[in-house]
């Protein structure tokens, strides 16, 4: 089974702090994604990457950046955390192939910004 | 512009009865549809999918129906069990090569009452 691991399950940070959320997948998937989930808003795509050092903006990239230095690792960075970034963050991956993508998600990182 | 809509935020069903979760989409280019299930404090897990060339796909207690002319799909769970209580997300995508993104609905919280 594909495993997507998010190292931090719960984080509490202060406004203005820099926050790193790490995600690692172990199935050599090309594509990796960061979503945030908020009640009543569903899952919204922040950024995705289809290759090492490649990144594409999703629907809500403002206030976030990403890093993909190795194929298995995709990091989400909040340069200066704000209270409206309090959310559940979900990382996902999928292989590259011609067809529909079934995302495999990690367990999530719940971030609280005070 | 919300391209995938789940208009019922919540649904309560008696154990043993049928649960019907609905989803509408506006983008006629979508040709692959998926349902994900999410428990609290866990990542979403893939449940079932359907291609636009089909109008029904069944997997055990779960059946997804697609009505392309109405741009509507539904997930039927029969019989419903308490362990089915979760948030269900409908998602849609373009299945051709290079399609990386799933567009999610806001989710429907299903409660199965014992």
JSON list of C-alpha atoms in Angstrom, two decimals:
[
{"chain": "A", "resi": 1, "resn": "UNK", "atom": "CA", "xyz": [0.00, 0.00, 0.00]},
{"chain": "A", "resi": 2, "resn": "UNK", "atom": "CA", "xyz": [1.07, 3.53, -0.73]},
{"chain": "A", "resi": 3, "resn": "UNK", "atom": "CA", "xyz": [1.96, 5.39, 2.37]},
{"chain": "A", "resi": 4, "resn": "UNK", "atom": "CA", "xyz": [1.86, 9.14, 2.65]},
{"chain": "A", "resi": 5, "resn": "UNK", "atom": "CA", "xyz": [3.31, 10.35, 5.93]},
{"chain": "A", "resi": 6, "resn": "UNK", "atom": "CA", "xyz": [2.84, 13.78, 7.39]},
{"chain": "A", "resi": 7, "resn": "UNK", "atom": "CA", "xyz": [5.34, 14.13, 10.19]},
{"chain": "A", "resi": 8, "resn": "UNK", "atom": "CA", "xyz": [3.42, 16.60, 12.34]},
{"chain": "A", "resi": 9, "resn": "UNK", "atom": "CA", "xyz": [-0.14, 15.69, 13.27]},
{"chain": "A", "resi": 10, "resn": "UNK", "atom": "CA", "xyz": [-0.78, 18.70, 15.49]},
{"chain": "A", "resi": 11, "resn": "UNK", "atom": "CA", "xyz": [1.01, 22.03, 15.59]},
{"chain": "A", "resi": 12, "resn": "UNK", "atom": "CA", "xyz": [0.39, 25.25, 17.48]},
{"chain": "A", "resi": 13, "resn": "UNK", "atom": "CA", "xyz": [2.20, 28.33, 16.22]},
{"chain": "A", "resi": 14, "resn": "UNK", "atom": "CA", "xyz": [2.07, 32.04, 16.83]},
{"chain": "A", "resi": 15, "resn": "UNK", "atom": "CA", "xyz": [1.16, 34.71, 14.31]},
{"chain": "A", "resi": 16, "resn": "UNK", "atom": "CA", "xyz": [4.19, 35.67, 12.24]},
{"chain": "A", "resi": 17, "resn": "UNK", "atom": "CA", "xyz": [6.09, 32.43, 12.78]},
{"chain": "A", "resi": 18, "resn": "UNK", "atom": "CA", "xyz": [7.48, 30.47, 9.85]},
{"chain": "A", "resi": 19, "resn": "UNK", "atom": "CA", "xyz": [5.89, 27.04, 9.61]},
{"chain": "A", "resi": 20, "resn": "UNK", "atom": "CA", "xyz": [7.09, 23.96, 7.76]},
{"chain": "A", "resi": 21, "resn": "UNK", "atom": "CA", "xyz": [4.77, 21.05, 7.04]},
{"chain": "A", "resi": 22, "resn": "UNK", "atom": "CA", "xyz": [6.54, 17.96, 5.76]},
{"chain": "A", "resi": 23, "resn": "UNK", "atom": "CA", "xyz": [5.13, 15.16, 3.64]},
{"chain": "A", "resi": 24, "resn": "UNK", "atom": "CA", "xyz": [6.87, 11.98, 2.49]},
{"chain": "A", "resi": 25, "resn": "UNK", "atom": "CA", "xyz": [5.53, 9.24, 0.21]},
{"chain": "A", "resi": 26, "resn": "UNK", "atom": "CA", "xyz": [7.13, 5.85, -0.28]},
{"chain": "A", "resi": 27, "resn": "UNK", "atom": "CA", "xyz": [5.78, 4.67, -3.66]},
{"chain": "A", "resi": 28, "resn": "UNK", "atom": "CA", "xyz": [7.86, 6.71, -6.09]},
{"chain": "A", "resi": 29, "resn": "UNK", "atom": "CA", "xyz": [4.88, 8.81, -7.13]},
{"chain": "A", "resi": 30, "resn": "UNK", "atom": "CA", "xyz": [5.55, 11.70, -9.47]},
{"chain": "A", "resi": 31, "resn": "UNK", "atom": "CA", "xyz": [2.69, 13.93, -8.39]},
{"chain": "A", "resi": 32, "resn": "UNK", "atom": "CA", "xyz": [2.25, 15.42, -4.94]},
{"chain": "A", "resi": 33, "resn": "UNK", "atom": "CA", "xyz": [-0.35, 17.84, -3.63]},
{"chain": "A", "resi": 34, "resn": "UNK", "atom": "CA", "xyz": [-1.14, 20.04, -0.66]},
{"chain": "A", "resi": 35, "resn": "UNK", "atom": "CA", "xyz": [-4.78, 20.69, 0.26]},
{"chain": "A", "resi": 36, "resn": "UNK", "atom": "CA", "xyz": [-6.41, 22.41, 3.16]},
{"chain": "A", "resi": 37, "resn": "UNK", "atom": "CA", "xyz": [-9.72, 21.31, 4.59]},
{"chain": "A", "resi": 38, "resn": "UNK", "atom": "CA", "xyz": [-12.04, 23.71, 6.36]},
{"chain": "A", "resi": 39, "resn": "UNK", "atom": "CA", "xyz": [-15.60, 23.05, 7.59]},
{"chain": "A", "resi": 40, "resn": "UNK", "atom": "CA", "xyz": [-18.12, 24.06, 4.97]},
{"chain": "A", "resi": 41, "resn": "UNK", "atom": "CA", "xyz": [-15.43, 24.68, 2.36]},
{"chain": "A", "resi": 42, "resn": "UNK", "atom": "CA", "xyz": [-14.33, 21.16, 1.54]},
{"chain": "A", "resi": 43, "resn": "UNK", "atom": "CA", "xyz": [-10.84, 20.44, 0.22]},
{"chain": "A", "resi": 44, "resn": "UNK", "atom": "CA", "xyz": [-9.07, 23.25, -1.57]},
{"chain": "A", "resi": 45, "resn": "UNK", "atom": "CA", "xyz": [-5.85, 22.80, -3.51]},
{"chain": "A", "resi": 46, "resn": "UNK", "atom": "CA", "xyz": [-2.96, 25.00, -2.40]},
{"chain": "A", "resi": 47, "resn": "UNK", "atom": "CA", "xyz": [-0.05, 23.78, -4.54]},
{"chain": "A", "resi": 48, "resn": "UNK", "atom": "CA", "xyz": [0.96, 20.70, -6.45]},
{"chain": "A", "resi": 49, "resn": "UNK", "atom": "CA", "xyz": [4.12, 19.32, -7.97]},
{"chain": "A", "resi": 50, "resn": "UNK", "atom": "CA", "xyz": [4.55, 16.88, -10.84]},
{"chain": "A", "resi": 51, "resn": "UNK", "atom": "CA", "xyz": [8.29, 16.50, -10.61]},
{"chain": "A", "resi": 52, "resn": "UNK", "atom": "CA", "xyz": [11.30, 17.37, -8.51]},
{"chain": "A", "resi": 53, "resn": "UNK", "atom": "CA", "xyz": [11.80, 21.12, -8.32]},
{"chain": "A", "resi": 54, "resn": "UNK", "atom": "CA", "xyz": [8.56, 21.69, -10.22]},
{"chain": "A", "resi": 55, "resn": "UNK", "atom": "CA", "xyz": [5.55, 23.36, -8.66]},
{"chain": "A", "resi": 56, "resn": "UNK", "atom": "CA", "xyz": [2.21, 24.71, -9.77]},
{"chain": "A", "resi": 57, "resn": "UNK", "atom": "CA", "xyz": [-0.24, 26.96, -7.96]},
{"chain": "A", "resi": 58, "resn": "UNK", "atom": "CA", "xyz": [-3.57, 25.55, -7.02]},
{"chain": "A", "resi": 59, "resn": "UNK", "atom": "CA", "xyz": [-6.71, 27.45, -6.15]},
{"chain": "A", "resi": 60, "resn": "UNK", "atom": "CA", "xyz": [-5.51, 29.18, -2.98]},
{"chain": "A", "resi": 61, "resn": "UNK", "atom": "CA", "xyz": [-1.71, 29.63, -3.07]},
{"chain": "A", "resi": 62, "resn": "UNK", "atom": "CA", "xyz": [-1.59, 33.04, -1.36]},
{"chain": "A", "resi": 63, "resn": "UNK", "atom": "CA", "xyz": [0.44, 32.97, 1.84]},
{"chain": "A", "resi": 64, "resn": "UNK", "atom": "CA", "xyz": [2.05, 29.63, 1.04]},
{"chain": "A", "resi": 65, "resn": "UNK", "atom": "CA", "xyz": [5.08, 28.32, -0.76]},
{"chain": "A", "resi": 66, "resn": "UNK", "atom": "CA", "xyz": [6.33, 24.79, -1.41]},
{"chain": "A", "resi": 67, "resn": "UNK", "atom": "CA", "xyz": [9.56, 22.92, -1.90]},
{"chain": "A", "resi": 68, "resn": "UNK", "atom": "CA", "xyz": [10.26, 19.65, -3.68]},
{"chain": "A", "resi": 69, "resn": "UNK", "atom": "CA", "xyz": [13.97, 18.88, -3.60]},
{"chain": "A", "resi": 70, "resn": "UNK", "atom": "CA", "xyz": [13.50, 15.10, -3.64]},
{"chain": "A", "resi": 71, "resn": "UNK", "atom": "CA", "xyz": [10.88, 13.03, -5.38]},
{"chain": "A", "resi": 72, "resn": "UNK", "atom": "CA", "xyz": [9.50, 11.54, -2.19]},
{"chain": "A", "resi": 73, "resn": "UNK", "atom": "CA", "xyz": [9.26, 14.76, -0.18]},
{"chain": "A", "resi": 74, "resn": "UNK", "atom": "CA", "xyz": [6.97, 17.76, -0.60]},
{"chain": "A", "resi": 75, "resn": "UNK", "atom": "CA", "xyz": [7.05, 20.56, 1.93]},
{"chain": "A", "resi": 76, "resn": "UNK", "atom": "CA", "xyz": [4.49, 23.29, 2.53]},
{"chain": "A", "resi": 77, "resn": "UNK", "atom": "CA", "xyz": [5.84, 26.54, 3.95]},
{"chain": "A", "resi": 78, "resn": "UNK", "atom": "CA", "xyz": [3.95, 29.32, 5.65]},
{"chain": "A", "resi": 79, "resn": "UNK", "atom": "CA", "xyz": [6.40, 32.21, 5.59]},
{"chain": "A", "resi": 80, "resn": "UNK", "atom": "CA", "xyz": [4.50, 34.24, 8.19]},
{"chain": "A", "resi": 81, "resn": "UNK", "atom": "CA", "xyz": [1.63, 32.35, 9.73]},
{"chain": "A", "resi": 82, "resn": "UNK", "atom": "CA", "xyz": [-1.67, 34.12, 10.23]},
{"chain": "A", "resi": 83, "resn": "UNK", "atom": "CA", "xyz": [-4.77, 33.11, 12.16]},
{"chain": "A", "resi": 84, "resn": "UNK", "atom": "CA", "xyz": [-6.74, 32.50, 8.96]},
{"chain": "A", "resi": 85, "resn": "UNK", "atom": "CA", "xyz": [-4.30, 29.73, 8.13]},
{"chain": "A", "resi": 86, "resn": "UNK", "atom": "CA", "xyz": [-5.57, 27.70, 11.05]},
{"chain": "A", "resi": 87, "resn": "UNK", "atom": "CA", "xyz": [-6.76, 24.58, 9.27]},
{"chain": "A", "resi": 88, "resn": "UNK", "atom": "CA", "xyz": [-6.30, 20.89, 8.55]},
{"chain": "A", "resi": 89, "resn": "UNK", "atom": "CA", "xyz": [-3.59, 20.42, 5.93]},
{"chain": "A", "resi": 90, "resn": "UNK", "atom": "CA", "xyz": [-3.63, 17.31, 3.80]},
{"chain": "A", "resi": 91, "resn": "UNK", "atom": "CA", "xyz": [-0.84, 16.01, 1.61]},
{"chain": "A", "resi": 92, "resn": "UNK", "atom": "CA", "xyz": [-1.57, 13.58, -1.22]},
{"chain": "A", "resi": 93, "resn": "UNK", "atom": "CA", "xyz": [0.29, 11.78, -3.98]},
{"chain": "A", "resi": 94, "resn": "UNK", "atom": "CA", "xyz": [-0.47, 9.91, -7.19]},
{"chain": "A", "resi": 95, "resn": "UNK", "atom": "CA", "xyz": [1.57, 8.31, -9.95]},
{"chain": "A", "resi": 96, "resn": "UNK", "atom": "CA", "xyz": [1.89, 9.83, -13.39]},
{"chain": "A", "resi": 97, "resn": "UNK", "atom": "CA", "xyz": [-0.06, 7.93, -15.99]},
{"chain": "A", "resi": 98, "resn": "UNK", "atom": "CA", "xyz": [-2.56, 8.65, -18.68]},
{"chain": "A", "resi": 99, "resn": "UNK", "atom": "CA", "xyz": [-5.79, 8.38, -16.83]},
{"chain": "A", "resi": 100, "resn": "UNK", "atom": "CA", "xyz": [-7.69, 9.61, -13.85]},
{"chain": "A", "resi": 101, "resn": "UNK", "atom": "CA", "xyz": [-5.77, 10.15, -10.70]},
{"chain": "A", "resi": 102, "resn": "UNK", "atom": "CA", "xyz": [-6.78, 8.48, -7.47]},
{"chain": "A", "resi": 103, "resn": "UNK", "atom": "CA", "xyz": [-5.13, 10.50, -4.76]},
{"chain": "A", "resi": 104, "resn": "UNK", "atom": "CA", "xyz": [-3.69, 8.82, -1.70]},
{"chain": "A", "resi": 105, "resn": "UNK", "atom": "CA", "xyz": [-3.83, 11.14, 1.27]},
{"chain": "A", "resi": 106, "resn": "UNK", "atom": "CA", "xyz": [-1.80, 11.41, 4.42]},
{"chain": "A", "resi": 107, "resn": "UNK", "atom": "CA", "xyz": [-3.47, 11.56, 7.82]},
{"chain": "A", "resi": 108, "resn": "UNK", "atom": "CA", "xyz": [-3.33, 15.34, 7.92]},
{"chain": "A", "resi": 109, "resn": "UNK", "atom": "CA", "xyz": [-1.64, 18.05, 9.96]},
{"chain": "A", "resi": 110, "resn": "UNK", "atom": "CA", "xyz": [-3.89, 20.19, 12.11]},
{"chain": "A", "resi": 111, "resn": "UNK", "atom": "CA", "xyz": [-2.35, 23.63, 12.45]},
{"chain": "A", "resi": 112, "resn": "UNK", "atom": "CA", "xyz": [-3.55, 26.20, 14.95]},
{"chain": "A", "resi": 113, "resn": "UNK", "atom": "CA", "xyz": [-2.19, 29.74, 14.63]},
{"chain": "A", "resi": 114, "resn": "UNK", "atom": "CA", "xyz": [-2.66, 31.88, 17.74]},
{"chain": "B", "resi": 1, "resn": "UNK", "atom": "CA", "xyz": [-17.37, 29.41, -9.15]},
{"chain": "B", "resi": 2, "resn": "UNK", "atom": "CA", "xyz": [-18.05, 26.10, -7.49]},
{"chain": "B", "resi": 3, "resn": "UNK", "atom": "CA", "xyz": [-17.76, 23.40, -10.12]},
{"chain": "B", "resi": 4, "resn": "UNK", "atom": "CA", "xyz": [-18.64, 20.48, -7.85]},
{"chain": "B", "resi": 5, "resn": "UNK", "atom": "CA", "xyz": [-21.54, 20.94, -5.48]},
{"chain": "B", "resi": 6, "resn": "UNK", "atom": "CA", "xyz": [-22.76, 18.85, -2.59]},
{"chain": "B", "resi": 7, "resn": "UNK", "atom": "CA", "xyz": [-25.86, 20.70, -1.48]},
{"chain": "B", "resi": 8, "resn": "UNK", "atom": "CA", "xyz": [-26.58, 18.68, 1.62]},
{"chain": "B", "resi": 9, "resn": "UNK", "atom": "CA", "xyz": [-24.09, 19.41, 4.40]},
{"chain": "B", "resi": 10, "resn": "UNK", "atom": "CA", "xyz": [-25.43, 16.56, 6.50]},
{"chain": "B", "resi": 11, "resn": "UNK", "atom": "CA", "xyz": [-27.58, 13.45, 6.31]},
{"chain": "B", "resi": 12, "resn": "UNK", "atom": "CA", "xyz": [-28.90, 11.12, 9.02]},
{"chain": "B", "resi": 13, "resn": "UNK", "atom": "CA", "xyz": [-29.99, 7.57, 8.22]},
{"chain": "B", "resi": 14, "resn": "UNK", "atom": "CA", "xyz": [-31.13, 4.64, 10.30]},
{"chain": "B", "resi": 15, "resn": "UNK", "atom": "CA", "xyz": [-28.86, 1.61, 10.39]},
{"chain": "B", "resi": 16, "resn": "UNK", "atom": "CA", "xyz": [-29.87, -0.92, 7.73]},
{"chain": "B", "resi": 17, "resn": "UNK", "atom": "CA", "xyz": [-31.53, 1.66, 5.51]},
{"chain": "B", "resi": 18, "resn": "UNK", "atom": "CA", "xyz": [-30.22, 3.16, 2.28]},
{"chain": "B", "resi": 19, "resn": "UNK", "atom": "CA", "xyz": [-28.03, 6.28, 2.33]},
{"chain": "B", "resi": 20, "resn": "UNK", "atom": "CA", "xyz": [-28.10, 8.44, -0.78]},
{"chain": "B", "resi": 21, "resn": "UNK", "atom": "CA", "xyz": [-25.52, 11.18, -1.15]},
{"chain": "B", "resi": 22, "resn": "UNK", "atom": "CA", "xyz": [-25.85, 13.58, -4.04]},
{"chain": "B", "resi": 23, "resn": "UNK", "atom": "CA", "xyz": [-23.41, 15.61, -6.08]},
{"chain": "B", "resi": 24, "resn": "UNK", "atom": "CA", "xyz": [-23.85, 18.03, -8.99]},
{"chain": "B", "resi": 25, "resn": "UNK", "atom": "CA", "xyz": [-21.21, 19.42, -11.31]},
{"chain": "B", "resi": 26, "resn": "UNK", "atom": "CA", "xyz": [-21.19, 22.29, -13.75]},
{"chain": "B", "resi": 27, "resn": "UNK", "atom": "CA", "xyz": [-18.14, 21.60, -15.91]},
{"chain": "B", "resi": 28, "resn": "UNK", "atom": "CA", "xyz": [-19.24, 19.36, -18.78]},
{"chain": "B", "resi": 29, "resn": "UNK", "atom": "CA", "xyz": [-15.59, 18.55, -19.51]},
{"chain": "B", "resi": 30, "resn": "UNK", "atom": "CA", "xyz": [-15.28, 16.44, -16.36]},
{"chain": "B", "resi": 31, "resn": "UNK", "atom": "CA", "xyz": [-15.17, 12.79, -17.36]},
{"chain": "B", "resi": 32, "resn": "UNK", "atom": "CA", "xyz": [-14.16, 10.97, -14.20]},
{"chain": "B", "resi": 33, "resn": "UNK", "atom": "CA", "xyz": [-15.79, 11.13, -10.82]},
{"chain": "B", "resi": 34, "resn": "UNK", "atom": "CA", "xyz": [-14.72, 9.84, -7.44]},
{"chain": "B", "resi": 35, "resn": "UNK", "atom": "CA", "xyz": [-16.05, 9.57, -3.91]},
{"chain": "B", "resi": 36, "resn": "UNK", "atom": "CA", "xyz": [-13.80, 9.86, -0.88]},
{"chain": "B", "resi": 37, "resn": "UNK", "atom": "CA", "xyz": [-14.67, 9.11, 2.72]},
{"chain": "B", "resi": 38, "resn": "UNK", "atom": "CA", "xyz": [-13.10, 10.92, 5.64]},
{"chain": "B", "resi": 39, "resn": "UNK", "atom": "CA", "xyz": [-13.15, 10.14, 9.33]},
{"chain": "B", "resi": 40, "resn": "UNK", "atom": "CA", "xyz": [-12.21, 12.86, 11.86]},
{"chain": "B", "resi": 41, "resn": "UNK", "atom": "CA", "xyz": [-8.45, 13.27, 12.36]},
{"chain": "B", "resi": 42, "resn": "UNK", "atom": "CA", "xyz": [-7.70, 11.07, 9.34]},
{"chain": "B", "resi": 43, "resn": "UNK", "atom": "CA", "xyz": [-7.00, 11.74, 5.69]},
{"chain": "B", "resi": 44, "resn": "UNK", "atom": "CA", "xyz": [-9.66, 11.03, 3.06]},
{"chain": "B", "resi": 45, "resn": "UNK", "atom": "CA", "xyz": [-9.67, 7.54, 1.61]},
{"chain": "B", "resi": 46, "resn": "UNK", "atom": "CA", "xyz": [-10.78, 6.60, -1.87]},
{"chain": "B", "resi": 47, "resn": "UNK", "atom": "CA", "xyz": [-14.13, 4.82, -1.94]},
{"chain": "B", "resi": 48, "resn": "UNK", "atom": "CA", "xyz": [-15.41, 4.36, -5.47]},
{"chain": "B", "resi": 49, "resn": "UNK", "atom": "CA", "xyz": [-15.20, 6.00, -8.89]},
{"chain": "B", "resi": 50, "resn": "UNK", "atom": "CA", "xyz": [-16.99, 6.11, -12.21]},
{"chain": "B", "resi": 51, "resn": "UNK", "atom": "CA", "xyz": [-16.02, 7.05, -15.72]},
{"chain": "B", "resi": 52, "resn": "UNK", "atom": "CA", "xyz": [-18.33, 9.14, -17.86]},
{"chain": "B", "resi": 53, "resn": "UNK", "atom": "CA", "xyz": [-18.71, 6.25, -20.29]},
{"chain": "B", "resi": 54, "resn": "UNK", "atom": "CA", "xyz": [-20.66, 4.39, -17.63]},
{"chain": "B", "resi": 55, "resn": "UNK", "atom": "CA", "xyz": [-23.81, 5.21, -15.74]},
{"chain": "B", "resi": 56, "resn": "UNK", "atom": "CA", "xyz": [-23.32, 2.86, -12.81]},
{"chain": "B", "resi": 57, "resn": "UNK", "atom": "CA", "xyz": [-20.49, 1.31, -10.86]},
{"chain": "B", "resi": 58, "resn": "UNK", "atom": "CA", "xyz": [-20.94, -1.05, -7.95]},
{"chain": "B", "resi": 59, "resn": "UNK", "atom": "CA", "xyz": [-18.57, -2.22, -5.24]},
{"chain": "B", "resi": 60, "resn": "UNK", "atom": "CA", "xyz": [-20.13, -4.23, -2.46]},
{"chain": "B", "resi": 61, "resn": "UNK", "atom": "CA", "xyz": [-22.53, -2.04, -0.50]},
{"chain": "B", "resi": 62, "resn": "UNK", "atom": "CA", "xyz": [-21.53, 1.05, -2.49]},
{"chain": "B", "resi": 63, "resn": "UNK", "atom": "CA", "xyz": [-22.97, 2.05, -5.86]},
{"chain": "B", "resi": 64, "resn": "UNK", "atom": "CA", "xyz": [-22.34, 5.25, -7.75]},
{"chain": "B", "resi": 65, "resn": "UNK", "atom": "CA", "xyz": [-24.80, 6.42, -10.41]},
{"chain": "B", "resi": 66, "resn": "UNK", "atom": "CA", "xyz": [-23.97, 9.01, -13.04]},
{"chain": "B", "resi": 67, "resn": "UNK", "atom": "CA", "xyz": [-26.51, 11.04, -15.02]},
{"chain": "B", "resi": 68, "resn": "UNK", "atom": "CA", "xyz": [-24.48, 12.99, -17.56]},
{"chain": "B", "resi": 69, "resn": "UNK", "atom": "CA", "xyz": [-27.37, 14.90, -19.04]},
{"chain": "B", "resi": 70, "resn": "UNK", "atom": "CA", "xyz": [-28.29, 16.22, -15.60]},
{"chain": "B", "resi": 71, "resn": "UNK", "atom": "CA", "xyz": [-24.64, 16.57, -14.54]},
{"chain": "B", "resi": 72, "resn": "UNK", "atom": "CA", "xyz": [-25.52, 14.67, -11.42]},
{"chain": "B", "resi": 73, "resn": "UNK", "atom": "CA", "xyz": [-24.08, 11.73, -9.55]},
{"chain": "B", "resi": 74, "resn": "UNK", "atom": "CA", "xyz": [-25.13, 9.94, -6.45]},
{"chain": "B", "resi": 75, "resn": "UNK", "atom": "CA", "xyz": [-23.61, 7.46, -4.02]},
{"chain": "B", "resi": 76, "resn": "UNK", "atom": "CA", "xyz": [-25.86, 4.78, -2.60]},
{"chain": "B", "resi": 77, "resn": "UNK", "atom": "CA", "xyz": [-24.89, 2.81, 0.50]},
{"chain": "B", "resi": 78, "resn": "UNK", "atom": "CA", "xyz": [-27.01, -0.26, 1.19]},
{"chain": "B", "resi": 79, "resn": "UNK", "atom": "CA", "xyz": [-27.37, -1.30, 3.92]},
{"chain": "B", "resi": 80, "resn": "UNK", "atom": "CA", "xyz": [-25.98, 1.59, 5.93]},
{"chain": "B", "resi": 81, "resn": "UNK", "atom": "CA", "xyz": [-23.84, 0.72, 8.93]},
{"chain": "B", "resi": 82, "resn": "UNK", "atom": "CA", "xyz": [-22.70, 2.85, 11.90]},
{"chain": "B", "resi": 83, "resn": "UNK", "atom": "CA", "xyz": [-19.11, 2.57, 10.65]},
{"chain": "B", "resi": 84, "resn": "UNK", "atom": "CA", "xyz": [-20.20, 4.44, 7.52]},
{"chain": "B", "resi": 85, "resn": "UNK", "atom": "CA", "xyz": [-20.62, 7.60, 9.60]},
{"chain": "B", "resi": 86, "resn": "UNK", "atom": "CA", "xyz": [-18.09, 10.00, 8.07]},
{"chain": "B", "resi": 87, "resn": "UNK", "atom": "CA", "xyz": [-17.79, 12.96, 5.75]},
{"chain": "B", "resi": 88, "resn": "UNK", "atom": "CA", "xyz": [-18.13, 12.03, 2.08]},
{"chain": "B", "resi": 89, "resn": "UNK", "atom": "CA", "xyz": [-16.51, 14.12, -0.60]},
{"chain": "B", "resi": 90, "resn": "UNK", "atom": "CA", "xyz": [-17.45, 14.03, -4.25]},
{"chain": "B", "resi": 91, "resn": "UNK", "atom": "CA", "xyz": [-14.64, 14.86, -6.69]},
{"chain": "B", "resi": 92, "resn": "UNK", "atom": "CA", "xyz": [-14.32, 15.29, -10.43]},
{"chain": "B", "resi": 93, "resn": "UNK", "atom": "CA", "xyz": [-11.51, 15.56, -12.93]},
{"chain": "B", "resi": 94, "resn": "UNK", "atom": "CA", "xyz": [-10.43, 15.37, -16.55]},
{"chain": "B", "resi": 95, "resn": "UNK", "atom": "CA", "xyz": [-8.95, 11.92, -17.02]},
{"chain": "B", "resi": 96, "resn": "UNK", "atom": "CA", "xyz": [-6.57, 12.66, -19.89]},
{"chain": "B", "resi": 97, "resn": "UNK", "atom": "CA", "xyz": [-2.81, 12.82, -19.58]},
{"chain": "B", "resi": 98, "resn": "UNK", "atom": "CA", "xyz": [-1.61, 15.83, -17.70]},
{"chain": "B", "resi": 99, "resn": "UNK", "atom": "CA", "xyz": [-4.73, 16.15, -15.59]},
{"chain": "B", "resi": 100, "resn": "UNK", "atom": "CA", "xyz": [-3.44, 16.40, -12.08]},
{"chain": "B", "resi": 101, "resn": "UNK", "atom": "CA", "xyz": [-6.20, 18.11, -10.26]},
{"chain": "B", "resi": 102, "resn": "UNK", "atom": "CA", "xyz": [-9.29, 16.83, -8.58]},
{"chain": "B", "resi": 103, "resn": "UNK", "atom": "CA", "xyz": [-12.02, 19.35, -7.88]},
{"chain": "B", "resi": 104, "resn": "UNK", "atom": "CA", "xyz": [-13.80, 18.51, -4.64]},
{"chain": "B", "resi": 105, "resn": "UNK", "atom": "CA", "xyz": [-17.24, 19.32, -3.33]},
{"chain": "B", "resi": 106, "resn": "UNK", "atom": "CA", "xyz": [-17.69, 20.68, 0.18]},
{"chain": "B", "resi": 107, "resn": "UNK", "atom": "CA", "xyz": [-18.64, 17.32, 1.63]},
{"chain": "B", "resi": 108, "resn": "UNK", "atom": "CA", "xyz": [-21.68, 15.70, 3.21]},
{"chain": "B", "resi": 109, "resn": "UNK", "atom": "CA", "xyz": [-21.53, 14.45, 6.78]},
{"chain": "B", "resi": 110, "resn": "UNK", "atom": "CA", "xyz": [-23.34, 11.12, 7.04]},
{"chain": "B", "resi": 111, "resn": "UNK", "atom": "CA", "xyz": [-24.55, 9.91, 10.41]},
{"chain": "B", "resi": 112, "resn": "UNK", "atom": "CA", "xyz": [-25.84, 6.35, 10.61]},
{"chain": "B", "resi": 113, "resn": "UNK", "atom": "CA", "xyz": [-27.96, 5.89, 13.69]},
{"chain": "B", "resi": 114, "resn": "UNK", "atom": "CA", "xyz": [-27.87, 2.44, 15.34]}
]
